[in-house]
Structure formats: C-alpha cells, structure tokens
C-alpha cells in the first residue's frame, strides 16, 4: 500500500535559522528561496521608492516606505513571512522593530526571471486575501506594470513610460521607465 508523503510545514523560526546571506520567503508553511536582485531590478526599486517618498514628504503623508529586505508577517501567523520589494504602510501600529505585522497598504514587486510565478500567482492571491489594498507587479522584461486595486477589484496594465496612477494616493502617478 502506497502511503502519501506528508509535506513538511516550515515556520518563521526556520526562516530565522537560515545561514547568513540566505534569503527566503514563507508562504503557507512552504519556503521559497530568493536569488539576489540584478542591477536593473535595483535601479527600478530605487527610482520607485524615491518617487513615493518624495510624494509622501511633499504632502506630509503618514505612510512609510520600506524596501526589501523588510519582514512582513502577512497573516500574523507562524507560516507566512514575505519580503516585498517595496512595502508602503500607513498604519504605524503595524510597524515594529522586527517588521510589519499584518498587510501593508501597497506592495510593489519587481519581477526577476526566476520568480515570475511567485509574483503573478502565489503572491497575488496571498496579498489579496491578507488585506493589501494595492499590488503592483513591475515586469522589466515585458516593460509593463500590472496594477491590482483590491478594494475596487480592478486590474490595469501600463507600459513603461506611461503614468501609472497610485490608487492609495489621489492624483499621484509614477512614470516607470
């Protein structure tokens, strides 16, 4: 008789026990290892973060912007831990010395060749069900930005060079290029 092999469920303790320099995320008890980002990825990250920070400062905003690596304990449980490329958090009560407990308001992921399914499927579902208000997938290979507005249940796509409106900020857009 064949017995089904039970899949091991990992916890946040397993993430913290990884060797120095190893980065991974934990989704529903499954570990996903992360490759180091390339230069194009980091340039996009830096540009987008700068644009958001300038908007927040100019408008005396309450939100804070955190680049990866920044711990997000998405469901406030022991089996979900992510490090979004960019997390925008408006409820400061969610922020501790360890990271963010609960869903950020706005998450931006910059797609790397090896993580497309994670960003387009796994994280899309996870972020939506956890309460993230807005999720952007910036895809350098396609030169596209896909914007999910979970509150209004919208999905829109923009080409690099077009103004991409931020749903959580009225009248604010970023021209990703």
XYZ file of N, CA, C and O in Angstrom:
708
model
N 0.832 -1.177 0.000
C 0.000 0.000 0.000
C 0.889 1.257 0.000
O 1.808 1.384 0.778
N 0.605 2.151 -0.925
C 1.374 3.395 -1.012
C 0.893 4.362 0.060
O -0.300 4.548 0.242
N 1.836 4.958 0.736
C 1.440 5.982 1.701
C 1.844 7.343 1.144
O 2.890 7.479 0.517
N 1.016 8.316 1.364
C 1.324 9.662 0.890
C 2.380 10.279 1.787
O 2.298 10.186 3.013
N 3.375 10.876 1.156
C 4.424 11.539 1.925
C 3.893 12.876 2.428
O 3.393 13.676 1.653
N 3.984 13.081 3.701
C 3.499 14.325 4.290
C 4.516 15.436 4.030
O 5.698 15.288 4.306
N 4.034 16.546 3.462
C 4.915 17.674 3.201
C 5.202 18.397 4.509
O 4.307 18.640 5.305
N 6.475 18.735 4.712
C 6.859 19.421 5.938
C 6.349 20.860 5.921
O 6.401 21.547 4.914
N 5.836 21.302 7.047
C 5.379 22.677 7.200
C 6.475 23.446 7.943
O 6.863 23.071 9.052
N 6.961 24.502 7.317
C 8.004 25.323 7.925
C 7.363 26.519 8.631
O 6.233 26.889 8.347
N 8.124 27.114 9.552
C 7.632 28.275 10.296
C 8.644 29.413 10.188
O 9.746 29.246 9.645
N 8.285 30.538 10.759
C 9.162 31.704 10.755
C 10.482 31.387 11.454
O 11.535 31.885 11.056
N 10.473 30.509 12.450
C 11.723 30.104 13.105
C 12.699 29.500 12.106
O 13.909 29.705 12.205
N 12.174 28.754 11.120
C 13.036 28.163 10.087
C 13.653 29.246 9.199
O 14.797 29.115 8.754
N 12.905 30.313 8.949
C 13.435 31.429 8.152
C 14.589 32.086 8.915
O 15.656 32.346 8.361
N 14.380 32.332 10.212
C 15.426 32.973 11.016
C 16.632 32.061 11.229
O 17.717 32.539 11.561
N 16.465 30.770 11.034
C 17.571 29.816 11.212
C 18.398 29.625 9.936
O 19.394 28.906 9.948
N 18.013 30.288 8.842
C 18.776 30.160 7.591
C 20.181 30.730 7.779
O 20.375 31.673 8.553
N 21.160 30.171 7.047
C 22.525 30.707 7.155
C 22.568 32.181 6.726
O 21.761 32.609 5.899
N 23.501 32.942 7.284
C 23.657 34.354 6.914
C 23.774 34.498 5.408
O 24.485 33.740 4.753
N 23.084 35.496 4.887
C 23.145 35.746 3.449
C 22.081 35.016 2.653
O 21.817 35.363 1.508
N 21.476 33.987 3.206
C 20.402 33.239 2.514
C 19.089 33.951 2.773
O 18.735 34.217 3.916
N 18.368 34.277 1.696
C 17.071 34.926 1.867
C 15.984 34.019 1.316
O 16.150 33.375 0.286
N 14.877 34.004 2.040
C 13.746 33.185 1.615
C 12.465 33.807 2.144
O 12.484 34.626 3.058
N 11.372 33.395 1.526
C 10.055 33.799 1.999
C 9.299 32.535 2.370
O 9.643 31.433 1.930
N 8.274 32.703 3.164
C 7.495 31.580 3.673
C 6.028 31.848 3.362
O 5.481 32.860 3.800
N 5.433 30.983 2.582
C 4.020 31.150 2.235
C 3.302 29.849 2.536
O 3.628 28.804 1.980
N 2.352 29.954 3.450
C 1.582 28.792 3.896
C 2.469 27.620 4.297
O 2.192 26.465 3.972
N 3.567 27.925 4.996
C 4.442 26.886 5.518
C 5.441 26.316 4.525
O 6.170 25.387 4.836
N 5.508 26.905 3.331
C 6.447 26.429 2.306
C 7.523 27.487 2.083
O 7.212 28.669 1.945
N 8.786 27.073 2.049
C 9.907 28.004 1.874
C 10.191 28.209 0.393
O 10.267 27.253 -0.381
N 10.355 29.491 0.027
C 10.736 29.878 -1.340
C 12.032 30.692 -1.231
O 12.024 31.789 -0.672
N 13.126 30.129 -1.776
C 14.415 30.821 -1.709
C 14.462 31.934 -2.745
O 13.848 31.841 -3.800
N 15.196 33.001 -2.409
C 15.262 34.175 -3.264
C 16.680 34.383 -3.779
O 17.635 34.344 -3.002
N 16.783 34.650 -5.082
C 18.081 34.968 -5.679
C 18.374 36.448 -5.473
O 17.452 37.256 -5.348
N 19.655 36.820 -5.434
C 19.975 38.243 -5.297
C 19.463 39.022 -6.506
O 19.494 38.518 -7.633
N 19.001 40.252 -6.299
C 18.483 41.047 -7.411
C 19.600 41.542 -8.323
O 20.733 41.735 -7.883
N 19.248 41.783 -9.610
C 20.237 42.314 -10.537
C 20.213 43.851 -10.529
O 19.397 44.471 -9.851
N 21.089 44.459 -11.293
C 21.236 45.915 -11.300
C 19.972 46.614 -11.798
O 19.545 47.618 -11.218
N 19.357 46.097 -12.870
C 18.135 46.712 -13.408
C 17.030 46.719 -12.334
O 16.325 47.706 -12.152
N 16.912 45.613 -11.636
C 15.938 45.479 -10.548
C 16.179 46.568 -9.499
O 15.255 47.261 -9.071
N 17.419 46.728 -9.082
C 17.757 47.682 -8.032
C 17.557 49.125 -8.488
O 17.155 49.977 -7.701
N 17.823 49.402 -9.766
C 17.579 50.757 -10.289
C 16.089 51.084 -10.249
O 15.703 52.188 -9.866
N 15.266 50.133 -10.675
C 13.811 50.339 -10.633
C 13.343 50.530 -9.195
O 12.549 51.433 -8.908
N 13.818 49.692 -8.307
C 13.470 49.778 -6.892
C 13.798 51.167 -6.329
O 12.955 51.826 -5.726
N 15.011 51.621 -6.578
C 15.465 52.915 -6.079
C 14.619 54.049 -6.660
O 14.196 54.961 -5.937
N 14.339 54.004 -7.950
C 13.554 55.051 -8.604
C 12.141 55.123 -8.022
O 11.655 56.200 -7.656
N 11.481 53.974 -7.904
C 10.099 53.940 -7.415
C 10.022 54.401 -5.959
O 9.157 55.198 -5.593
N 10.929 53.922 -5.133
C 10.948 54.320 -3.722
C 11.156 55.833 -3.591
O 10.491 56.490 -2.790
N 12.061 56.375 -4.377
C 12.316 57.819 -4.334
C 11.053 58.593 -4.700
O 10.700 59.567 -4.015
N 10.357 58.174 -5.760
C 9.135 58.858 -6.184
C 8.069 58.826 -5.075
O 7.423 59.833 -4.799
N 7.898 57.658 -4.465
C 6.886 57.532 -3.406
C 7.267 58.383 -2.197
O 6.434 59.108 -1.648
N 8.525 58.304 -1.786
C 8.971 59.091 -0.634
C 8.818 60.589 -0.869
O 8.396 61.321 0.031
N 9.146 61.053 -2.079
C 9.003 62.483 -2.381
C 7.532 62.898 -2.298
O 7.215 63.961 -1.773
N 6.641 62.046 -2.790
C 5.206 62.353 -2.726
C 4.737 62.420 -1.268
O 4.010 63.343 -0.890
N 5.143 61.456 -0.470
C 4.731 61.430 0.942
C 5.241 62.682 1.664
O 4.484 63.344 2.379
N 6.523 63.030 1.463
C 7.099 64.205 2.134
C 6.392 65.488 1.709
O 6.068 66.339 2.537
N 6.184 65.626 0.396
C 5.561 66.839 -0.150
C 4.147 67.047 0.402
O 3.692 68.164 0.548
N 3.473 65.948 0.728
C 2.091 66.029 1.193
C 1.945 65.750 2.687
O 0.837 65.510 3.163
N 3.081 65.771 3.406
C 3.067 65.484 4.846
C 2.288 64.206 5.156
O 1.472 64.159 6.073
N 2.543 63.177 4.356
C 1.825 61.914 4.493
C 2.218 61.133 5.725
O 3.299 61.327 6.292
N 1.344 60.246 6.127
C 1.545 59.410 7.308
C 2.231 58.080 6.978
O 2.749 57.418 7.863
N 2.185 57.677 5.725
C 2.693 56.349 5.348
C 4.216 56.316 5.359
O 4.873 57.339 5.210
N 4.750 55.097 5.527
C 6.188 54.874 5.454
C 6.481 53.852 4.370
O 5.689 52.932 4.140
N 7.637 54.014 3.727
C 8.046 53.137 2.625
C 9.262 52.332 3.074
O 10.231 52.899 3.583
N 9.204 51.018 2.854
C 10.306 50.141 3.235
C 10.713 49.268 2.050
O 9.876 48.557 1.494
N 12.010 49.313 1.677
C 12.496 48.411 0.635
C 12.893 47.060 1.235
O 13.154 46.965 2.434
N 12.943 46.043 0.398
C 13.453 44.737 0.825
C 14.950 44.873 1.111
O 15.608 45.706 0.499
N 15.478 44.103 2.029
C 14.774 43.125 2.856
C 14.074 43.790 4.040
O 14.715 44.480 4.830
N 12.778 43.615 4.096
C 11.962 44.127 5.197
C 10.899 43.070 5.483
O 10.149 42.684 4.589
N 10.866 42.602 6.706
C 9.984 41.495 7.080
C 8.526 41.929 7.142
O 8.194 42.922 7.784
N 7.679 41.166 6.469
C 6.232 41.373 6.557
C 5.615 40.056 7.019
O 5.699 39.041 6.332
N 5.037 40.100 8.209
C 4.352 38.945 8.781
C 2.892 39.080 8.350
O 2.049 39.598 9.075
N 2.637 38.641 7.136
C 1.419 38.940 6.395
C 0.136 38.601 7.132
O -0.766 39.412 7.221
N 0.024 37.417 7.644
C -1.204 36.992 8.302
C -1.059 36.947 9.817
O -1.910 36.392 10.503
N 0.052 37.502 10.303
C 0.333 37.472 11.740
C 0.266 36.058 12.298
O -0.261 35.808 13.375
N 0.791 35.108 11.506
C 0.852 33.715 11.952
C 2.298 33.226 11.827
O 3.187 34.007 11.515
N 2.518 31.965 12.068
C 3.875 31.412 12.054
C 4.276 30.806 10.715
O 5.382 30.318 10.568
N 3.368 30.815 9.720
C 3.674 30.124 8.464
C 3.669 31.050 7.242
O 3.717 30.588 6.111
N 3.623 32.363 7.468
C 3.665 33.328 6.371
C 4.603 34.473 6.711
O 4.415 35.170 7.709
N 5.621 34.642 5.853
C 6.641 35.673 6.025
C 7.111 36.046 4.629
O 7.570 35.183 3.876
N 6.949 37.321 4.254
C 7.402 37.748 2.929
C 8.282 38.983 3.060
O 8.266 39.675 4.078
N 9.056 39.240 2.023
C 9.901 40.427 1.931
C 9.603 41.114 0.605
O 10.348 40.962 -0.356
N 8.486 41.849 0.521
C 8.167 42.523 -0.741
C 9.289 43.479 -1.147
O 9.985 44.031 -0.278
N 9.457 43.702 -2.441
C 10.481 44.651 -2.886
C 10.215 46.021 -2.287
O 11.133 46.702 -1.839
N 8.939 46.436 -2.271
C 8.557 47.717 -1.670
C 7.267 47.517 -0.888
O 6.290 46.975 -1.408
N 7.270 47.970 0.363
C 6.077 47.939 1.214
C 5.757 49.361 1.636
O 6.637 50.065 2.135
N 4.508 49.777 1.423
C 4.051 51.084 1.886
C 3.021 50.810 2.977
O 2.005 50.151 2.734
N 3.315 51.311 4.176
C 2.485 51.013 5.342
C 1.978 52.329 5.934
O 2.776 53.198 6.293
N 0.665 52.448 6.027
C 0.058 53.694 6.512
C -0.389 53.592 7.964
O -0.588 54.620 8.617
N -0.554 52.395 8.476
C -0.934 52.194 9.876
C 0.342 51.910 10.666
O 0.850 50.785 10.674
N 0.842 52.926 11.324
C 2.124 52.787 12.032
C 2.071 51.793 13.182
O 3.108 51.339 13.649
N 0.874 51.448 13.648
C 0.748 50.442 14.704
C 1.180 49.060 14.217
O 1.457 48.178 15.024
N 1.224 48.860 12.901
C 1.662 47.572 12.344
C 3.181 47.437 12.324
O 3.705 46.355 12.129
N 3.902 48.554 12.496
C 5.360 48.556 12.349
C 6.032 48.368 13.706
O 5.735 49.079 14.665
N 6.934 47.381 13.765
C 7.736 47.131 14.966
C 9.206 47.074 14.561
O 9.530 47.198 13.365
N 10.068 46.818 15.527
C 11.491 46.662 15.222
C 11.750 45.471 14.310
O 12.749 45.433 13.601
N 10.857 44.484 14.336
C 11.049 43.277 13.525
C 10.489 43.404 12.121
O 10.815 42.625 11.247
N 9.584 44.355 11.891
C 8.987 44.500 10.569
C 7.544 44.950 10.661
O 7.169 45.703 11.553
N 6.740 44.442 9.743
C 5.323 44.811 9.664
C 4.467 43.612 10.026
O 4.623 42.536 9.446
N 3.565 43.801 10.989
C 2.636 42.741 11.384
C 1.274 43.042 10.774
O 0.600 43.971 11.191
N 0.924 42.264 9.767
C -0.305 42.492 9.019
C 0.033 42.963 7.618
O 1.204 43.081 7.238
N -0.994 43.231 6.842
C -0.807 43.583 5.434
C -0.406 45.047 5.254
O -1.044 45.934 5.810
N 0.644 45.307 4.440
C 0.924 46.686 4.037
C -0.242 47.207 3.187
O -1.014 46.421 2.633
N -0.346 48.520 3.070
C -1.401 49.100 2.239
C -1.101 48.899 0.758
O -2.004 48.669 -0.046
N 0.179 49.017 0.405
C 0.586 48.965 -1.000
C 1.857 48.139 -1.069
O 2.805 48.375 -0.317
N 1.853 47.155 -1.959
C 3.023 46.303 -2.161
C 3.417 46.378 -3.625
O 2.564 46.315 -4.516
N 4.722 46.507 -3.867
C 5.251 46.501 -5.230
C 6.305 45.407 -5.307
O 7.228 45.365 -4.490
N 6.141 44.541 -6.288
C 7.140 43.502 -6.563
C 7.727 43.768 -7.937
O 6.995 44.067 -8.887
N 9.053 43.686 -8.035
C 9.744 43.821 -9.311
C 10.149 42.415 -9.728
O 10.887 41.742 -9.011
N 9.632 41.983 -10.861
C 9.804 40.604 -11.304
C 11.248 40.325 -11.707
O 11.851 41.084 -12.465
N 11.778 39.237 -11.185
C 13.065 38.705 -11.621
C 12.756 37.474 -12.458
O 11.716 36.831 -12.251
N 13.640 37.117 -13.395
C 13.338 35.975 -14.272
C 12.930 34.701 -13.532
O 12.031 34.003 -13.944
N 13.527 34.450 -12.373
C 13.236 33.217 -11.658
C 12.006 33.252 -10.766
O 11.632 32.232 -10.208
N 11.374 34.426 -10.608
C 10.266 34.482 -9.652
C 8.924 34.880 -10.262
O 8.011 35.271 -9.539
N 8.777 34.797 -11.579
C 7.519 35.195 -12.223
C 6.289 34.517 -11.632
O 5.329 35.188 -11.274
N 6.268 33.179 -11.498
C 5.069 32.542 -10.936
C 4.756 33.014 -9.517
O 3.591 33.162 -9.149
N 5.788 33.294 -8.733
C 5.571 33.776 -7.359
C 4.828 35.105 -7.375
O 3.838 35.277 -6.675
N 5.321 36.058 -8.175
C 4.739 37.399 -8.189
C 3.364 37.432 -8.856
O 2.468 38.116 -8.393
N 3.207 36.691 -9.950
C 1.963 36.749 -10.719
C 0.842 35.868 -10.161
O -0.319 36.113 -10.443
N 1.183 34.843 -9.394
C 0.141 33.929 -8.917
C 0.130 33.786 -7.393
O -0.808 34.204 -6.735
N 1.183 33.203 -6.846
C 1.226 32.900 -5.414
C 1.048 34.159 -4.565
O 0.180 34.211 -3.697
N 1.872 35.177 -4.823
C 1.798 36.393 -4.013
C 0.535 37.198 -4.323
O -0.027 37.821 -3.428
N 0.098 37.184 -5.563
C -1.140 37.886 -5.920
C -2.283 37.400 -5.034
O -2.991 38.195 -4.412
N -2.442 36.090 -4.939
C -3.504 35.511 -4.110
C -3.285 35.849 -2.633
O -4.197 36.261 -1.927
N -2.045 35.689 -2.184
C -1.723 35.907 -0.772
C -1.967 37.356 -0.360
O -2.570 37.630 0.672
N -1.489 38.295 -1.174
C -1.665 39.707 -0.852
C -3.139 40.095 -0.847
O -3.599 40.835 0.007
N -3.889 39.601 -1.818
C -5.315 39.939 -1.900
C -6.059 39.433 -0.669
O -6.831 40.156 -0.049
N -5.813 38.181 -0.297
C -6.548 37.602 0.833
C -6.076 38.142 2.181
O -6.819 38.108 3.155
N -4.847 38.681 2.246
C -4.312 39.213 3.509
C -4.787 40.634 3.800
O -4.632 41.119 4.912
N -5.315 41.318 2.788
C -5.816 42.667 3.019
C -4.972 43.790 2.451
O -5.198 44.959 2.776
N -3.994 43.470 1.589
C -3.238 44.519 0.893
C -4.235 45.287 0.029
O -5.093 44.693 -0.624
N -4.146 46.613 0.037
C -5.099 47.426 -0.721
C -4.738 47.514 -2.201
O -5.613 47.545 -3.067
N -3.435 47.591 -2.488
C -2.978 47.766 -3.864
C -1.694 46.979 -4.069
O -0.817 46.972 -3.214
N -1.589 46.318 -5.239
C -0.425 45.483 -5.553
C 0.028 45.779 -6.970
O -0.758 45.675 -7.902
N 1.284 46.186 -7.098
C 1.874 46.429 -8.410
C 2.886 45.327 -8.712
O 3.700 44.979 -7.856
N 2.831 44.827 -9.942
C 3.861 43.918 -10.446
C 4.591 44.668 -11.555
O 4.009 44.967 -12.596
N 5.852 45.005 -11.293
C 6.677 45.713 -12.266
C 7.515 44.657 -12.980
O 8.317 43.972 -12.348
N 7.302 44.517 -14.286
C 7.976 43.469 -15.065
C 8.959 44.099 -16.051
O 8.553 44.560 -17.121
N 10.263 44.127 -15.699
C 11.256 44.742 -16.578
C 11.368 44.056 -17.942
O 11.606 44.721 -18.947
N 11.189 42.743 -17.998
C 11.307 42.019 -19.272
C 10.194 42.416 -20.236
O 10.419 42.608 -21.428
N 8.987 42.566 -19.730
C 7.837 42.955 -20.558
C 7.687 44.474 -20.662
O 6.877 44.956 -21.444
N 8.444 45.208 -19.802
C 8.304 46.657 -19.677
C 6.849 47.036 -19.434
O 6.285 47.915 -20.088
N 6.262 46.327 -18.460
C 4.856 46.523 -18.097
C 4.717 46.633 -16.580
O 5.500 46.039 -15.835
N 3.688 47.368 -16.159
C 3.312 47.432 -14.756
C 1.858 46.985 -14.670
O 0.990 47.559 -15.332
N 1.599 45.934 -13.909
C 0.241 45.452 -13.688
C -0.185 45.929 -12.307
O 0.525 45.711 -11.331
N -1.329 46.600 -12.256
C -1.814 47.196 -11.013
C -3.118 46.526 -10.600
O -4.090 46.521 -11.352
N -3.105 45.941 -9.408
C -4.304 45.337 -8.832
C -4.806 46.239 -7.724
O -4.095 46.475 -6.746
N -5.997 46.769 -7.890
C -6.651 47.548 -6.845
C -7.647 46.640 -6.165
O -8.756 46.453 -6.661
N -7.253 46.027 -5.076
C -8.096 45.006 -4.442
C -9.369 45.576 -3.838
O -10.388 44.899 -3.805
N -9.335 46.825 -3.379
C -10.541 47.418 -2.776
C -11.664 47.574 -3.804
O -12.822 47.356 -3.506
N -11.283 47.964 -5.032
C -12.290 48.176 -6.081
C -12.339 47.005 -7.063
O -13.059 47.055 -8.063
N -11.524 45.970 -6.783
C -11.447 44.784 -7.638
C -11.127 45.144 -9.082
O -11.806 44.736 -10.024
N -10.063 45.946 -9.255
C -9.633 46.347 -10.590
C -8.268 45.758 -10.908
O -7.490 45.425 -10.009
N -7.994 45.631 -12.199
C -6.690 45.208 -12.697
C -6.436 45.996 -13.972
O -7.255 45.978 -14.884
N -5.323 46.730 -13.984
C -4.978 47.516 -15.161
C -3.512 47.316 -15.479
O -2.710 47.029 -14.595
N -3.180 47.469 -16.776
C -1.788 47.327 -17.191
C -1.317 48.614 -17.860
O -2.080 49.257 -18.573
N -0.057 48.932 -17.603
C 0.556 50.132 -18.157
C 1.913 49.758 -18.725
O 2.622 48.920 -18.168
N 2.292 50.419 -19.810
C 3.625 50.233 -20.385
C 4.600 51.157 -19.679
O 4.203 52.219 -19.192
N 5.865 50.761 -19.639
C 6.897 51.657 -19.111
C 6.811 52.962 -19.899
O 6.571 52.956 -21.095
N 6.975 54.085 -19.213
C 6.891 55.387 -19.862
C 5.527 56.035 -19.706
O 5.388 57.238 -19.905
N 4.511 55.246 -19.337
C 3.179 55.798 -19.086
C 3.061 56.147 -17.607
O 3.712 55.537 -16.766
N 2.192 57.123 -17.297
C 1.906 57.424 -15.902
C 1.077 56.289 -15.308
O 0.038 55.929 -15.859
N 1.545 55.736 -14.207
C 0.824 54.673 -13.510
C 0.238 55.292 -12.238
O 0.978 55.637 -11.317
N -1.098 55.460 -12.195
C -1.693 56.088 -11.012
C -1.657 55.163 -9.795
O -1.890 53.966 -9.907
N -1.343 55.759 -8.653
C -1.348 55.009 -7.399
C -2.738 55.136 -6.790
O -3.166 56.244 -6.469
N -3.421 54.043 -6.636
C -4.783 54.046 -6.122
C -4.913 54.543 -4.695
O -5.926 55.116 -4.338
N -3.864 54.342 -3.885
C -3.989 54.758 -2.482
C -3.716 56.249 -2.301
O -3.932 56.786 -1.230
N -3.221 56.901 -3.359
C -2.955 58.345 -3.300
C -3.647 59.037 -4.461
O -3.250 58.881 -5.610
N -4.643 59.827 -4.165
C -5.378 60.593 -5.170
C -4.433 61.535 -5.913
O -3.678 62.283 -5.292
N -4.446 61.468 -7.239
C -3.660 62.403 -8.057
C -2.173 62.126 -8.146
O -1.434 62.950 -8.665
N -1.717 60.977 -7.658
C -0.288 60.651 -7.715
C -0.064 59.506 -8.695
O -0.779 58.503 -8.677
N 0.915 59.700 -9.587
C 1.261 58.662 -10.567
C 2.786 58.599 -10.691
O 3.487 59.573 -10.425
N 3.256 57.445 -11.080
C 4.702 57.238 -11.295
C 4.893 56.801 -12.738
O 4.219 55.883 -13.221
N 5.836 57.454 -13.415
C 6.196 57.058 -14.779
C 7.384 56.102 -14.657
O 8.523 56.528 -14.520
N 7.087 54.796 -14.664
C 8.123 53.780 -14.507
C 8.855 53.633 -15.839
O 8.238 53.465 -16.882
N 10.183 53.742 -15.795
C 10.970 53.566 -17.025
C 12.388 53.170 -16.701
O 12.820 53.285 -15.595
